C-alpha cells in the first residue's frame, strides 16, 4: 500500500496484476514440490518425513453412509492442515527469484504482481515480466483462472499508458475496483467504495439485530450482539483504510450512533435534551469507533518497534527522529515532506504522525493495557 501511494505521490502509477490459481492446493505436483524443498536445503530425515506425509494418501467419498472405493491422491497438499498453506508458499516462493523487476506479494494462494510505471519502457518491462510469470506457472504445473485474474492501474492521473496483458492467449480484464483480502480498492485509492460497502453491510446487520432483540431489556446484551456482529465489519483492516476525511468518519460513526439510540431507548430520550454521543458511549462503556482506530494505530507502531509483530519491511519504513543537538520536545519519528495527500495520509506516515502526538506519555516497552491506561489518564487530565 505504501509503495503505491508513494508512486502516486511522485506522479507515477502502479500496474498491478491480481492472480487466481485454479484449485491451487490440489494441483501441486508432489515430486516437483519435494525437489524444490530439497533445493531450499531441506534434506535427510525431514525431507523423508515430508515425503511420507504427502505420498501414499487415499481418499473416499461418503454419500448417505455409503463409502466409495478408495482412490489414490497423486497431487496436492492436505487442505485444512497446518502444513498445507506453508508447503504451497514454499512451492511458489521461487517466483520472486525469477521476476527481477516486479514486486510480489503472496498470502497463501493469493498472489499480486505489481510495478511502478514511469514511462513506456517500464510498461514494456511489465508486460515481459508477466510473460515470464505465465511460463513459470506452466512449468510449475499451476493453472491460472484467467477469467478471475484482473489488471488494476493505481493512479491519480486521468490517462495512463495503455497496457494490455495476456496470460497465454487470453486477455486479462482491466478493473477500476478490486477486492484485496477483504478491502475494496479503487484506482485512486480513495476507499470510497469500501466505506460504502461496510456501511451498507453493517447497517443491514444492525437492522437484523434490532428486529431480533426487540424484546430485550438489557442494553448490555444488545451491546454484546453489536460488538460481535456489527463492529467487526466497521473495523476490519482499518489500519489500511482509516479515513482522514471527516465526512467518511461521520458516516462510519453513524452506525454506532444508531446502535446507541436503540440500545438505550428505554431511557426515554424525549423527556430531556439528548445527551452527547460521547456521553452515550460512556453510559454503556463503549469507545467511539474513531478512538478505537486511533488506539489501533498506536498499538501497531508499538508492536512493530518492540517486534511483537516481526516485519523488517515495515520496521524499515519507520523514520526515527534523531535531533542534534538534543531538544526538549520529544518526537519519536521524523515526519516526511510529501507532495500530495496520497503520501501524507499513507498508513505508515499517518501512524508515525499520530504516535508523535502521544509519545511523551508512552514508552516503547509498554503493553497494550498499560498504553490504554496512560492514554485514558492523559485524556481525563
mmCIF file of C-alpha atoms in Angstrom:
data_model
loop_
_atom_site.group_PDB
_atom_site.id
_atom_site.type_symbol
_atom_site.label_atom_id
_atom_site.label_comp_id
_atom_site.label_asym_id
_atom_site.label_seq_id
_atom_site.Cartn_x
_atom_site.Cartn_y
_atom_site.Cartn_z
ATOM 1 C CA UNK A 1 0.000 0.000 0.000
ATOM 2 C CA UNK A 2 2.748 2.473 0.936
ATOM 3 C CA UNK A 3 4.609 1.628 -2.286
ATOM 4 C CA UNK A 4 1.555 2.502 -4.377
ATOM 5 C CA UNK A 5 0.833 5.739 -2.525
ATOM 6 C CA UNK A 6 4.463 6.896 -2.774
ATOM 7 C CA UNK A 7 4.484 6.152 -6.502
ATOM 8 C CA UNK A 8 1.280 8.169 -6.958
ATOM 9 C CA UNK A 9 2.764 10.986 -4.863
ATOM 10 C CA UNK A 10 5.743 11.059 -7.267
ATOM 11 C CA UNK A 11 3.407 11.475 -10.236
ATOM 12 C CA UNK A 12 3.755 7.893 -11.468
ATOM 13 C CA UNK A 13 1.352 4.968 -11.349
ATOM 14 C CA UNK A 14 1.399 1.325 -10.316
ATOM 15 C CA UNK A 15 0.253 -1.504 -12.566
ATOM 16 C CA UNK A 16 -0.984 -4.498 -10.585
ATOM 17 C CA UNK A 17 -1.935 -7.996 -11.693
ATOM 18 C CA UNK A 18 -4.210 -9.877 -9.292
ATOM 19 C CA UNK A 19 -3.936 -13.598 -9.970
ATOM 20 C CA UNK A 20 -6.196 -16.546 -9.291
ATOM 21 C CA UNK A 21 -4.991 -20.160 -9.345
ATOM 22 C CA UNK A 22 -7.465 -22.900 -10.228
ATOM 23 C CA UNK A 23 -7.648 -25.454 -7.392
ATOM 24 C CA UNK A 24 -4.241 -24.237 -6.249
ATOM 25 C CA UNK A 25 -3.735 -26.572 -3.282
ATOM 26 C CA UNK A 26 -4.999 -29.622 -5.192
ATOM 27 C CA UNK A 27 -2.785 -29.154 -8.274
ATOM 28 C CA UNK A 28 0.635 -29.077 -6.613
ATOM 29 C CA UNK A 29 2.901 -31.649 -8.221
ATOM 30 C CA UNK A 30 4.353 -33.608 -5.283
ATOM 31 C CA UNK A 31 7.672 -34.703 -6.921
ATOM 32 C CA UNK A 32 8.270 -31.109 -8.033
ATOM 33 C CA UNK A 33 7.465 -29.795 -4.554
ATOM 34 C CA UNK A 34 9.881 -32.269 -2.944
ATOM 35 C CA UNK A 35 12.549 -31.236 -5.460
ATOM 36 C CA UNK A 36 12.088 -27.570 -4.534
ATOM 37 C CA UNK A 37 12.190 -28.369 -0.817
ATOM 38 C CA UNK A 38 15.495 -30.153 -1.359
ATOM 39 C CA UNK A 39 16.863 -27.105 -3.196
ATOM 40 C CA UNK A 40 15.833 -24.955 -0.217
ATOM 41 C CA UNK A 41 18.108 -27.090 1.954
ATOM 42 C CA UNK A 42 15.589 -29.496 3.456
ATOM 43 C CA UNK A 43 17.272 -32.899 3.356
ATOM 44 C CA UNK A 44 17.615 -36.286 5.051
ATOM 45 C CA UNK A 45 15.128 -37.121 7.802
ATOM 46 C CA UNK A 46 12.895 -34.040 7.451
ATOM 47 C CA UNK A 47 12.612 -34.451 3.679
ATOM 48 C CA UNK A 48 11.732 -38.136 4.080
ATOM 49 C CA UNK A 49 9.140 -37.234 6.704
ATOM 50 C CA UNK A 50 7.535 -34.690 4.353
ATOM 51 C CA UNK A 51 7.607 -37.242 1.547
ATOM 52 C CA UNK A 52 5.751 -39.772 3.703
ATOM 53 C CA UNK A 53 3.274 -37.026 4.688
ATOM 54 C CA UNK A 54 2.495 -36.136 1.064
ATOM 55 C CA UNK A 55 2.578 -39.517 -0.672
ATOM 56 C CA UNK A 56 0.597 -42.761 -0.427
ATOM 57 C CA UNK A 57 -2.582 -40.907 0.535
ATOM 58 C CA UNK A 58 -6.068 -42.188 -0.293
ATOM 59 C CA UNK A 59 -9.496 -40.591 -0.180
ATOM 60 C CA UNK A 60 -13.102 -41.768 -0.260
ATOM 61 C CA UNK A 61 -16.484 -40.125 -0.852
ATOM 62 C CA UNK A 62 -19.301 -40.581 1.650
ATOM 63 C CA UNK A 63 -22.906 -40.348 0.473
ATOM 64 C CA UNK A 64 -25.765 -41.327 2.814
ATOM 65 C CA UNK A 65 -23.452 -43.502 4.940
ATOM 66 C CA UNK A 66 -22.155 -45.289 1.844
ATOM 67 C CA UNK A 67 -18.417 -45.053 1.119
ATOM 68 C CA UNK A 68 -16.916 -45.152 -2.339
ATOM 69 C CA UNK A 69 -13.930 -47.260 -3.268
ATOM 70 C CA UNK A 70 -10.634 -45.667 -2.063
ATOM 71 C CA UNK A 71 -8.665 -43.782 -4.703
ATOM 72 C CA UNK A 72 -5.036 -42.675 -4.578
ATOM 73 C CA UNK A 73 -4.283 -38.960 -4.158
ATOM 74 C CA UNK A 74 -1.419 -38.233 -6.531
ATOM 75 C CA UNK A 75 -1.193 -34.437 -6.242
ATOM 76 C CA UNK A 76 -1.856 -31.550 -3.898
ATOM 77 C CA UNK A 77 -1.287 -30.873 -0.212
ATOM 78 C CA UNK A 78 -3.787 -31.756 2.546
ATOM 79 C CA UNK A 79 -6.252 -28.895 2.890
ATOM 80 C CA UNK A 80 -7.289 -27.774 6.352
ATOM 81 C CA UNK A 81 -3.883 -28.775 7.706
ATOM 82 C CA UNK A 82 -1.272 -26.510 9.296
ATOM 83 C CA UNK A 83 1.370 -27.544 6.765
ATOM 84 C CA UNK A 84 -0.798 -27.110 3.669
ATOM 85 C CA UNK A 85 -0.508 -23.309 3.258
ATOM 86 C CA UNK A 86 3.201 -23.377 4.237
ATOM 87 C CA UNK A 87 4.038 -26.053 1.663
ATOM 88 C CA UNK A 88 2.117 -24.154 -1.013
ATOM 89 C CA UNK A 89 4.034 -20.947 -0.257
ATOM 90 C CA UNK A 90 7.335 -22.849 -0.445
ATOM 91 C CA UNK A 91 6.212 -24.300 -3.767
ATOM 92 C CA UNK A 92 5.575 -20.889 -5.342
ATOM 93 C CA UNK A 93 8.237 -18.893 -3.481
ATOM 94 C CA UNK A 94 10.814 -19.219 -6.276
ATOM 95 C CA UNK A 95 8.769 -16.811 -8.425
ATOM 96 C CA UNK A 96 10.398 -13.946 -6.508
ATOM 97 C CA UNK A 97 13.808 -15.043 -7.863
ATOM 98 C CA UNK A 98 12.546 -15.228 -11.448
ATOM 99 C CA UNK A 99 10.804 -11.853 -11.677
ATOM 100 C CA UNK A 100 13.608 -9.325 -11.289
ATOM 101 C CA UNK A 101 11.597 -6.142 -11.902
ATOM 102 C CA UNK A 102 8.212 -6.919 -10.384
ATOM 103 C CA UNK A 103 7.323 -6.843 -6.722
ATOM 104 C CA UNK A 104 5.452 -9.901 -5.492
ATOM 105 C CA UNK A 105 3.088 -10.197 -2.531
ATOM 106 C CA UNK A 106 1.854 -13.651 -1.534
ATOM 107 C CA UNK A 107 -0.723 -14.665 1.058
ATOM 108 C CA UNK A 108 -1.446 -18.408 0.780
ATOM 109 C CA UNK A 109 -2.710 -18.804 -2.817
ATOM 110 C CA UNK A 110 -3.396 -15.070 -3.202
ATOM 111 C CA UNK A 111 -0.636 -13.515 -5.329
ATOM 112 C CA UNK A 112 -0.218 -9.935 -6.562
ATOM 113 C CA UNK A 113 2.406 -8.747 -9.051
ATOM 114 C CA UNK A 114 2.982 -5.004 -9.335
ATOM 115 C CA UNK A 115 5.435 -2.426 -10.656
ATOM 116 C CA UNK A 116 5.811 1.348 -10.653
ATOM 117 C CA UNK A 117 5.430 2.698 -14.198
ATOM 118 C CA UNK A 118 7.295 5.892 -15.034
ATOM 119 C CA UNK A 119 7.476 5.689 -18.843
ATOM 120 C CA UNK A 120 6.721 3.499 -21.859
ATOM 121 C CA UNK A 121 9.837 1.384 -21.269
ATOM 122 C CA UNK A 122 8.562 0.408 -17.831
ATOM 123 C CA UNK A 123 5.251 -0.633 -19.379
ATOM 124 C CA UNK A 124 7.098 -2.908 -21.813
ATOM 125 C CA UNK A 125 9.167 -4.417 -18.975
ATOM 126 C CA UNK A 126 5.973 -5.090 -17.030
ATOM 127 C CA UNK A 127 4.456 -6.985 -19.954
ATOM 128 C CA UNK A 128 7.635 -9.025 -20.469
ATOM 129 C CA UNK A 129 7.748 -9.955 -16.783
ATOM 130 C CA UNK A 130 4.125 -11.105 -16.891
ATOM 131 C CA UNK A 131 5.049 -13.353 -19.828
ATOM 132 C CA UNK A 132 7.802 -14.898 -17.667
ATOM 133 C CA UNK A 133 5.268 -15.380 -14.898
ATOM 134 C CA UNK A 134 2.956 -17.301 -17.227
ATOM 135 C CA UNK A 135 5.831 -19.544 -18.359
ATOM 136 C CA UNK A 136 6.705 -20.205 -14.705
ATOM 137 C CA UNK A 137 3.077 -21.193 -13.984
ATOM 138 C CA UNK A 138 3.154 -23.702 -16.835
ATOM 139 C CA UNK A 139 6.468 -25.222 -15.683
ATOM 140 C CA UNK A 140 5.240 -25.367 -12.088
ATOM 141 C CA UNK A 141 2.087 -27.177 -13.294
ATOM 142 C CA UNK A 142 -0.141 -24.460 -11.816
ATOM 143 C CA UNK A 143 -3.179 -23.401 -13.806
ATOM 144 C CA UNK A 144 -4.382 -19.812 -13.788
ATOM 145 C CA UNK A 145 -8.071 -18.992 -13.918
ATOM 146 C CA UNK A 146 -7.637 -16.040 -16.280
ATOM 147 C CA UNK A 147 -11.312 -15.066 -16.063
ATOM 148 C CA UNK A 148 -10.818 -14.320 -12.350
ATOM 149 C CA UNK A 149 -7.464 -12.573 -12.817
ATOM 150 C CA UNK A 150 -7.615 -8.828 -13.324
ATOM 151 C CA UNK A 151 -5.368 -5.867 -14.018
ATOM 152 C CA UNK A 152 -5.734 -2.688 -11.965
ATOM 153 C CA UNK A 153 -3.951 0.617 -12.510
ATOM 154 C CA UNK A 154 -3.475 2.709 -9.376
ATOM 155 C CA UNK A 155 -3.013 6.312 -10.433
ATOM 156 C CA UNK A 156 -4.255 9.832 -9.769
ATOM 157 C CA UNK A 157 -3.846 10.624 -13.473
ATOM 158 C CA UNK A 158 -6.820 10.641 -15.791
ATOM 159 C CA UNK A 159 -4.798 8.971 -18.539
ATOM 160 C CA UNK A 160 -2.050 6.359 -18.303
ATOM 161 C CA UNK A 161 -0.037 4.320 -20.784
ATOM 162 C CA UNK A 162 -2.341 1.732 -22.333
ATOM 163 C CA UNK A 163 -1.387 -1.754 -21.162
ATOM 164 C CA UNK A 164 -2.961 -4.976 -22.418
ATOM 165 C CA UNK A 165 -1.799 -8.077 -20.581
ATOM 166 C CA UNK A 166 -2.265 -11.581 -21.924
ATOM 167 C CA UNK A 167 -1.866 -14.793 -19.955
ATOM 168 C CA UNK A 168 -1.351 -17.372 -22.664
ATOM 169 C CA UNK A 169 -3.863 -16.488 -25.385
ATOM 170 C CA UNK A 170 -6.362 -14.841 -23.039
ATOM 171 C CA UNK A 171 -6.625 -11.122 -22.385
ATOM 172 C CA UNK A 172 -6.698 -10.135 -18.699
ATOM 173 C CA UNK A 173 -9.683 -7.989 -17.766
ATOM 174 C CA UNK A 174 -8.988 -4.449 -16.570
ATOM 175 C CA UNK A 175 -10.800 -3.314 -13.415
ATOM 176 C CA UNK A 176 -11.079 0.030 -11.643
ATOM 177 C CA UNK A 177 -12.247 -1.588 -8.418
ATOM 178 C CA UNK A 178 -10.754 -4.716 -6.860
ATOM 179 C CA UNK A 179 -11.206 -6.615 -3.602
ATOM 180 C CA UNK A 180 -7.827 -7.242 -1.969
ATOM 181 C CA UNK A 181 -8.009 -9.586 1.055
ATOM 182 C CA UNK A 182 -11.403 -8.186 2.029
ATOM 183 C CA UNK A 183 -10.561 -4.500 1.411
ATOM 184 C CA UNK A 184 -12.104 -2.835 -1.650
ATOM 185 C CA UNK A 185 -9.571 -0.717 -3.533
ATOM 186 C CA UNK A 186 -10.405 1.775 -6.267
ATOM 187 C CA UNK A 187 -7.907 3.004 -8.839
ATOM 188 C CA UNK A 188 -7.310 6.297 -6.955
ATOM 189 C CA UNK A 189 -7.166 4.633 -3.511
ATOM 190 C CA UNK A 190 -9.891 6.835 -2.058
ATOM 191 C CA UNK A 191 -11.545 3.812 -0.343
ATOM 192 C CA UNK A 192 -14.968 5.348 -1.015
ATOM 193 C CA UNK A 193 -16.279 2.039 -2.369
ATOM 194 C CA UNK A 194 -15.016 0.280 0.740
ATOM 195 C CA UNK A 195 -16.737 2.813 3.015
ATOM 196 C CA UNK A 196 -19.997 2.356 1.073
ATOM 197 C CA UNK A 197 -19.754 -1.429 1.284
ATOM 198 C CA UNK A 198 -19.004 -1.718 5.004
ATOM 199 C CA UNK A 199 -21.639 0.892 5.868
ATOM 200 C CA UNK A 200 -24.314 -0.970 3.922
ATOM 201 C CA UNK A 201 -23.280 -4.336 5.349
ATOM 202 C CA UNK A 202 -23.083 -3.055 8.940
ATOM 203 C CA UNK A 203 -26.391 -1.207 8.594
ATOM 204 C CA UNK A 204 -28.053 -4.376 7.333
ATOM 205 C CA UNK A 205 -26.645 -6.424 10.221
ATOM 206 C CA UNK A 206 -27.694 -3.763 12.744
ATOM 207 C CA UNK A 207 -31.225 -3.878 11.308
ATOM 208 C CA UNK A 208 -31.289 -7.645 11.821
ATOM 209 C CA UNK A 209 -30.161 -7.229 15.454
ATOM 210 C CA UNK A 210 -32.891 -4.633 16.060
ATOM 211 C CA UNK A 211 -35.554 -6.999 14.765
ATOM 212 C CA UNK A 212 -34.119 -9.964 16.660
ATOM 213 C CA UNK A 213 -33.695 -8.167 20.008
ATOM 214 C CA UNK A 214 -36.841 -6.041 20.001
ATOM 215 C CA UNK A 215 -37.996 -7.502 23.332
ATOM 216 C CA UNK A 216 -34.595 -7.413 25.013
ATOM 217 C CA UNK A 217 -34.485 -5.242 28.129
ATOM 218 C CA UNK A 218 -30.763 -5.313 28.985
ATOM 219 C CA UNK A 219 -28.728 -2.866 26.835
ATOM 220 C CA UNK A 220 -25.547 -4.808 27.575
ATOM 221 C CA UNK A 221 -26.999 -7.888 25.876
ATOM 222 C CA UNK A 222 -27.675 -5.794 22.777
ATOM 223 C CA UNK A 223 -24.168 -4.347 23.116
ATOM 224 C CA UNK A 224 -22.749 -7.879 23.005
ATOM 225 C CA UNK A 225 -24.601 -8.554 19.755
ATOM 226 C CA UNK A 226 -23.374 -5.263 18.291
ATOM 227 C CA UNK A 227 -19.719 -5.790 19.245
ATOM 228 C CA UNK A 228 -19.838 -9.355 17.923
ATOM 229 C CA UNK A 229 -21.632 -8.911 14.601
ATOM 230 C CA UNK A 230 -21.572 -5.232 13.601
ATOM 231 C CA UNK A 231 -18.443 -3.536 14.910
ATOM 232 C CA UNK A 232 -16.003 -6.059 13.326
ATOM 233 C CA UNK A 233 -17.446 -5.124 9.919
ATOM 234 C CA UNK A 234 -16.612 -1.470 10.589
ATOM 235 C CA UNK A 235 -13.095 -2.206 11.861
ATOM 236 C CA UNK A 236 -11.693 -4.988 9.687
ATOM 237 C CA UNK A 237 -8.294 -3.862 8.349
ATOM 238 C CA UNK A 238 -8.951 -0.262 9.448
ATOM 239 C CA UNK A 239 -5.181 0.316 9.689
ATOM 240 C CA UNK A 240 -5.207 0.340 5.882
ATOM 241 C CA UNK A 241 -8.315 2.395 5.101
ATOM 242 C CA UNK A 242 -8.664 4.604 8.224
ATOM 243 C CA UNK A 243 -10.405 7.729 6.823
ATOM 244 C CA UNK A 244 -8.858 11.165 7.216
ATOM 245 C CA UNK A 245 -11.878 12.955 5.762
ATOM 246 C CA UNK A 246 -14.411 13.998 8.423
ATOM 247 C CA UNK A 247 -17.323 13.123 6.110
ATOM 248 C CA UNK A 248 -16.320 9.458 5.914
ATOM 249 C CA UNK A 249 -15.505 9.363 9.633
ATOM 250 C CA UNK A 250 -19.008 10.550 10.458
ATOM 251 C CA UNK A 251 -20.622 8.100 8.023
ATOM 252 C CA UNK A 252 -18.923 5.156 9.738
ATOM 253 C CA UNK A 253 -19.602 6.556 13.205
ATOM 254 C CA UNK A 254 -23.308 6.980 12.352
ATOM 255 C CA UNK A 255 -23.804 3.203 12.562
ATOM 256 C CA UNK A 256 -22.727 3.200 16.211
ATOM 257 C CA UNK A 257 -24.859 6.271 16.873
ATOM 258 C CA UNK A 258 -27.884 4.321 15.640
ATOM 259 C CA UNK A 259 -26.956 1.380 17.846
ATOM 260 C CA UNK A 260 -26.688 3.586 20.953
ATOM 261 C CA UNK A 261 -30.087 5.191 20.367
ATOM 262 C CA UNK A 262 -31.607 1.735 20.045
ATOM 263 C CA UNK A 263 -29.752 0.094 22.968
ATOM 264 C CA UNK A 264 -30.582 2.994 25.318
ATOM 265 C CA UNK A 265 -34.135 3.511 24.058
ATOM 266 C CA UNK A 266 -35.597 2.637 27.487
ATOM 267 C CA UNK A 267 -34.107 5.860 28.894
ATOM 268 C CA UNK A 268 -36.887 7.860 27.195
ATOM 269 C CA UNK A 269 -34.711 10.480 25.468
ATOM 270 C CA UNK A 270 -37.727 12.687 24.662
ATOM 271 C CA UNK A 271 -38.084 13.666 28.343
ATOM 272 C CA UNK A 272 -34.949 15.820 28.305
ATOM 273 C CA UNK A 273 -32.365 17.101 25.786
ATOM 274 C CA UNK A 274 -30.460 14.274 24.116
ATOM 275 C CA UNK A 275 -27.044 13.784 25.679
ATOM 276 C CA UNK A 276 -23.918 13.953 23.526
ATOM 277 C CA UNK A 277 -22.723 10.952 21.540
ATOM 278 C CA UNK A 278 -19.610 10.646 23.723
ATOM 279 C CA UNK A 279 -21.754 10.704 26.903
ATOM 280 C CA UNK A 280 -23.956 7.936 25.497
ATOM 281 C CA UNK A 281 -20.829 5.889 24.775
ATOM 282 C CA UNK A 282 -19.778 6.287 28.398
ATOM 283 C CA UNK A 283 -23.223 5.193 29.613
ATOM 284 C CA UNK A 284 -22.775 1.792 28.008
ATOM 285 C CA UNK A 285 -18.956 1.584 28.434
ATOM 286 C CA UNK A 286 -18.046 1.703 24.767
ATOM 287 C CA UNK A 287 -15.472 3.766 22.872
ATOM 288 C CA UNK A 288 -16.162 5.722 19.722
ATOM 289 C CA UNK A 289 -15.014 3.989 16.554
ATOM 290 C CA UNK A 290 -12.510 6.786 15.887
ATOM 291 C CA UNK A 291 -10.968 6.329 19.328
ATOM 292 C CA UNK A 292 -10.603 2.615 18.687
ATOM 293 C CA UNK A 293 -8.942 3.226 15.306
ATOM 294 C CA UNK A 294 -6.569 5.760 16.856
ATOM 295 C CA UNK A 295 -5.623 3.276 19.575
ATOM 296 C CA UNK A 296 -5.096 0.584 16.965
ATOM 297 C CA UNK A 297 -2.583 2.833 15.176
ATOM 298 C CA UNK A 298 -0.630 3.374 18.393
ATOM 299 C CA UNK A 299 -0.691 -0.332 19.251
ATOM 300 C CA UNK A 300 0.519 -1.234 15.764
ATOM 301 C CA UNK A 301 3.515 1.110 15.867
ATOM 302 C CA UNK A 302 4.420 -0.155 19.348
ATOM 303 C CA UNK A 303 4.145 -3.781 18.181
ATOM 304 C CA UNK A 304 6.398 -3.126 15.184
ATOM 305 C CA UNK A 305 9.112 -1.384 17.234
ATOM 306 C CA UNK A 306 9.035 -3.926 20.081
ATOM 307 C CA UNK A 307 8.909 -6.719 17.452
ATOM 308 C CA UNK A 308 5.750 -8.258 18.836
ATOM 309 C CA UNK A 309 4.962 -8.067 15.115
ATOM 310 C CA UNK A 310 8.088 -9.179 13.271
ATOM 311 C CA UNK A 311 8.136 -7.337 9.955
ATOM 312 C CA UNK A 312 11.535 -5.982 8.849
ATOM 313 C CA UNK A 313 9.962 -4.328 5.793
ATOM 314 C CA UNK A 314 7.543 -2.268 7.929
ATOM 315 C CA UNK A 315 10.213 -1.507 10.524
ATOM 316 C CA UNK A 316 12.480 -0.145 7.775
ATOM 317 C CA UNK A 317 9.770 2.338 6.765
ATOM 318 C CA UNK A 318 9.701 3.975 10.205
ATOM 319 C CA UNK A 319 11.676 7.210 10.043
ATOM 320 C CA UNK A 320 13.127 7.710 13.540
ATOM 321 C CA UNK A 321 13.882 11.258 14.672
ATOM 322 C CA UNK A 322 17.435 11.838 15.952
ATOM 323 C CA UNK A 323 17.846 15.580 16.648
ATOM 324 C CA UNK A 324 21.229 17.149 17.166
ATOM 325 C CA UNK A 325 21.627 18.961 19.479
ATOM 326 C CA UNK A 326 19.070 17.282 21.771
ATOM 327 C CA UNK A 327 15.865 19.313 22.016
ATOM 328 C CA UNK A 328 13.333 19.391 24.846
ATOM 329 C CA UNK A 329 10.458 18.349 22.580
ATOM 330 C CA UNK A 330 10.072 14.588 22.471
ATOM 331 C CA UNK A 331 9.371 13.300 18.998
ATOM 332 C CA UNK A 332 9.972 9.686 18.063
ATOM 333 C CA UNK A 333 9.535 9.947 14.292
ATOM 334 C CA UNK A 334 10.588 12.471 11.681
ATOM 335 C CA UNK A 335 7.609 13.322 9.529
ATOM 336 C CA UNK A 336 8.357 13.220 5.812
ATOM 337 C CA UNK A 337 7.558 16.059 3.437
ATOM 338 C CA UNK A 338 5.113 14.954 0.752
ATOM 339 C CA UNK A 339 3.749 16.422 -2.465
ATOM 340 C CA UNK A 340 0.192 15.176 -2.167
ATOM 341 C CA UNK A 341 -2.290 13.825 0.354
ATOM 342 C CA UNK A 342 -1.674 10.336 -1.059
ATOM 343 C CA UNK A 343 1.661 10.051 0.716
ATOM 344 C CA UNK A 344 0.808 12.403 3.580
ATOM 345 C CA UNK A 345 -2.071 10.175 4.685
ATOM 346 C CA UNK A 346 -0.497 6.855 3.741
ATOM 347 C CA UNK A 347 -0.916 4.303 6.547
ATOM 348 C CA UNK A 348 2.710 4.311 7.720
ATOM 349 C CA UNK A 349 3.159 8.122 7.589
ATOM 350 C CA UNK A 350 -0.109 8.711 9.350
ATOM 351 C CA UNK A 351 0.765 6.261 12.115
ATOM 352 C CA UNK A 352 4.138 7.927 12.740
ATOM 353 C CA UNK A 353 2.498 11.354 12.887
ATOM 354 C CA UNK A 354 -0.210 10.058 15.239
ATOM 355 C CA UNK A 355 2.314 8.373 17.545
ATOM 356 C CA UNK A 356 4.286 11.642 17.834
ATOM 357 C CA UNK A 357 1.223 13.259 19.431
ATOM 358 C CA UNK A 358 1.304 10.786 22.318
ATOM 359 C CA UNK A 359 4.946 9.713 22.602
ATOM 360 C CA UNK A 360 5.552 11.910 25.698
ATOM 361 C CA UNK A 361 3.098 9.703 27.585
ATOM 362 C CA UNK A 362 4.175 6.334 26.164
ATOM 363 C CA UNK A 363 7.180 4.051 26.472
ATOM 364 C CA UNK A 364 8.073 1.545 23.789
ATOM 365 C CA UNK A 365 8.112 -1.332 26.271
ATOM 366 C CA UNK A 366 4.528 -0.771 27.422
ATOM 367 C CA UNK A 367 1.914 -3.471 26.980
ATOM 368 C CA UNK A 368 -1.383 -2.596 25.287
ATOM 369 C CA UNK A 369 -3.184 -2.400 28.633
ATOM 370 C CA UNK A 370 -0.525 -0.037 30.008
ATOM 371 C CA UNK A 371 -0.783 2.143 26.907
ATOM 372 C CA UNK A 372 -4.555 2.264 27.201
ATOM 373 C CA UNK A 373 -4.300 3.244 30.889
ATOM 374 C CA UNK A 374 -1.776 6.041 30.216
ATOM 375 C CA UNK A 375 -3.854 7.425 27.341
ATOM 376 C CA UNK A 376 -7.036 7.413 29.452
ATOM 377 C CA UNK A 377 -5.164 9.341 32.199
ATOM 378 C CA UNK A 378 -3.974 11.854 29.599
ATOM 379 C CA UNK A 379 -7.482 12.357 28.196
ATOM 380 C CA UNK A 380 -9.040 12.754 31.657
ATOM 381 C CA UNK A 381 -6.355 15.141 32.927
#
